[in-house]
Coordinates of C-alpha atoms in Angstrom, one line a residue:
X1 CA -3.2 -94.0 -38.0
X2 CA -4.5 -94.5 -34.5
X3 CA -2.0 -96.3 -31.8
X4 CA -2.5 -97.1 -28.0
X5 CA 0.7 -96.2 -26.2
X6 CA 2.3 -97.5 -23.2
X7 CA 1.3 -94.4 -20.5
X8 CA 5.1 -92.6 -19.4
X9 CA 5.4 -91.4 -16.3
X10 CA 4.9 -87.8 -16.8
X11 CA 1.9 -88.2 -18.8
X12 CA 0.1 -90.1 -16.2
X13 CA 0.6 -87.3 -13.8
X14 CA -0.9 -84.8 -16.0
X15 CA -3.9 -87.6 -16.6
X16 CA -4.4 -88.6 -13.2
X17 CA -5.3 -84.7 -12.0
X18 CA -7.3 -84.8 -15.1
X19 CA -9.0 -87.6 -14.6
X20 CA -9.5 -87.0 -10.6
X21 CA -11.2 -83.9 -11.8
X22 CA -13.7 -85.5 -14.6
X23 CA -14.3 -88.8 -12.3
X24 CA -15.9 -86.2 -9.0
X25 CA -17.4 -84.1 -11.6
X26 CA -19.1 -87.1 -13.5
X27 CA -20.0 -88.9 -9.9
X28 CA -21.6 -85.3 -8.8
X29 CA -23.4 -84.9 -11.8
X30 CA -24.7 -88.3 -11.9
X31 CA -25.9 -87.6 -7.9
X32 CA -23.5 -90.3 -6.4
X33 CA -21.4 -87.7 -4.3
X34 CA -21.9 -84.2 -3.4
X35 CA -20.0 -81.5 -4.5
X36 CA -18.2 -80.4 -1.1
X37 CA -16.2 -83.8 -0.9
X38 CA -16.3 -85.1 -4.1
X39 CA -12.5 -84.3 -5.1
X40 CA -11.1 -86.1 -2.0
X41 CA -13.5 -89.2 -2.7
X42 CA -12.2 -89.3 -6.3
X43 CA -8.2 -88.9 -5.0
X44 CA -9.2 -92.3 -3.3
X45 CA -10.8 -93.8 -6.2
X46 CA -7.5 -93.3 -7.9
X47 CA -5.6 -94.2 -4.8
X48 CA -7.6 -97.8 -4.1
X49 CA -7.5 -98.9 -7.8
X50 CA -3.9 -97.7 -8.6
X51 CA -1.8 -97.6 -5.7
X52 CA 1.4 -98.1 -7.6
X53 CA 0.0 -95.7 -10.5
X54 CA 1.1 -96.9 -14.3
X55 CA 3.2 -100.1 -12.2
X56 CA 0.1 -101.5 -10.8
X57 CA -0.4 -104.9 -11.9
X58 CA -2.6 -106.1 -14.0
X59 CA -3.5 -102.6 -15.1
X60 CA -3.0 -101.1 -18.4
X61 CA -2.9 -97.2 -19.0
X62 CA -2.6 -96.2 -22.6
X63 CA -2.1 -92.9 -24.3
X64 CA -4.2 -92.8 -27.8
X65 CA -2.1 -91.3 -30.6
X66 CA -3.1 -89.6 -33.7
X67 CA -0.2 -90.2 -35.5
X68 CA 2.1 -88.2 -33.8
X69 CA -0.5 -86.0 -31.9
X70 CA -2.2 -86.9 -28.0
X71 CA -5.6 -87.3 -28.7
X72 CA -6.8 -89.3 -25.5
X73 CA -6.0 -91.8 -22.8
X74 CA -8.0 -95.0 -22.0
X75 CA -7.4 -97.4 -18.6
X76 CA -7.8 -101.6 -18.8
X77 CA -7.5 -104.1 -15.8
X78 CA -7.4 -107.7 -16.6
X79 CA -9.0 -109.9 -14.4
X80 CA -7.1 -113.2 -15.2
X81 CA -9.3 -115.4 -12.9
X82 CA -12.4 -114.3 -14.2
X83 CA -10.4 -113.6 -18.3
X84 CA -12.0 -110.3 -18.3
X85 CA -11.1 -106.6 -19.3
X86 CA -12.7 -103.8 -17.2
X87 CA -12.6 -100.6 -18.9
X88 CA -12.1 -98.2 -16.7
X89 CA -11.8 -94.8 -18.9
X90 CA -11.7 -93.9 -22.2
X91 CA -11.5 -90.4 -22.7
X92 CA -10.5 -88.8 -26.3
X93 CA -9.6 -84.8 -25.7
X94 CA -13.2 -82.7 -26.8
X95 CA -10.9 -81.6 -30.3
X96 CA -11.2 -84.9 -31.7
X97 CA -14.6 -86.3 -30.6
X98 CA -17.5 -87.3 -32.7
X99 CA -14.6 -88.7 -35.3
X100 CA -15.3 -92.0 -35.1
X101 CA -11.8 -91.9 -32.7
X102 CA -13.5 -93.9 -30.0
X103 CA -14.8 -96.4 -31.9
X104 CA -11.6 -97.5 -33.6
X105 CA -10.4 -97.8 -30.0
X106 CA -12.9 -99.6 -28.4
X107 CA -12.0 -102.0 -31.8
X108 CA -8.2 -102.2 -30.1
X109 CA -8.8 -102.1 -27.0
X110 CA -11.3 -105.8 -28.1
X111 CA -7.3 -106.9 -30.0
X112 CA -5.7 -106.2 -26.7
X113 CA -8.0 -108.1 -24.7
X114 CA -7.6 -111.0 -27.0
X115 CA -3.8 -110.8 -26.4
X116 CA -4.0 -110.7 -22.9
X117 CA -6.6 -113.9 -22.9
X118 CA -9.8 -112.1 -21.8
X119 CA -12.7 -113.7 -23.2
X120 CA -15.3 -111.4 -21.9
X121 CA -15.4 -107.1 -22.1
X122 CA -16.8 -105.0 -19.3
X123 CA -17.5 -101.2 -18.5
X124 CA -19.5 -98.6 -16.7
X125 CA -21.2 -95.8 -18.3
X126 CA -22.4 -92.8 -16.4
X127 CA -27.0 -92.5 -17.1
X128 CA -26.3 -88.7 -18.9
X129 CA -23.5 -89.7 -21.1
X130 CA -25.6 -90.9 -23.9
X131 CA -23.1 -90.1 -25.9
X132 CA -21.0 -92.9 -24.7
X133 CA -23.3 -95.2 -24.7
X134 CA -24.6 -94.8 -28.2
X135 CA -20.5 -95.8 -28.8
X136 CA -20.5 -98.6 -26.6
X137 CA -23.9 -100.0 -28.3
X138 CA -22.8 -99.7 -31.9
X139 CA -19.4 -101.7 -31.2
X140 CA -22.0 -104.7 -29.4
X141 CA -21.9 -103.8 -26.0
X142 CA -25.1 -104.4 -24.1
X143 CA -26.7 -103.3 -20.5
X144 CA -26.7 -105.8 -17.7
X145 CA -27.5 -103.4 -15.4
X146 CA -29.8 -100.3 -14.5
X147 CA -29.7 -98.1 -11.5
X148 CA -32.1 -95.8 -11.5
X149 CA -33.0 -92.6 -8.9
X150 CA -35.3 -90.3 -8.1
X151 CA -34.5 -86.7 -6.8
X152 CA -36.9 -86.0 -4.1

């Protein structure tokens, strides 16, 4: 049985450095930022959009439990002017990928928004992670966007 947990304290330390670390790895890959100062951009990513970390409002950081087993984390905001969840991260650990794991979440995280009164789903998807995206297409989401570049 799959649940989303409440994020503790301790565990969103150990997710932020995590996360810091994929976020300027993911914005280097995808050619945003460059590798010398990619780390300290990321630290105020995290900084800007959580300044009080797991006590920011309007936020909603999750653990994803496997049972009784950490299998990932995922990160919400609700917009409650605009009734819209922005899904900021859903990352389940490499161990339990390709199980049909973020699927079912992306299903609850759809039952949470509900709760909360969102009428509308949102997210950003790095180009390379087709992975993700096949996920994201097979639960009904759709592009509205495309950025595209050119290396020169």
């Amino acid at each position: 049985m799959l649940t989303l947990t409440a994020m503790t304290t301790e565990v969103f330390q150990h997710y932020l450095k995590n996360a810091i670390t994929d976020y300027a790895s993911d914005k280097v890959k995808n050619g945003t930022w460059s590798k010398n100062n990619a780390h300290e951009l990321a630290v105020q990513s995290y900084n800007h959009f959580l300044p009080n970390g797991i006590d920011t409002p309007n936020h909603y950081l999750y653990s994803i439990y496997l049972k009784e087993t950490l299998i990932g984390h995922t990160w919400i905001f609700f917009d409650s002017t605009e009734k819209m969840i922005f899904i900021y991260d859903i990352h389940i650990f490499e161990k339990y990928q390709n199980q049909g794991y973020g699927t079912l979440v992306m299903t609850m995280l759809e039952e949470q928004a509900q709760q909360l009164g969102a009428k509308k789903l949102s997210l950003h998807v790095f180009g390379y992670n087709q992975r993700a995206l096949h996920v994201y297409q097979k639960v009904g989401y759709h592009s509205t966007d495309y950025n595209l570049s050119k290396e020169l």
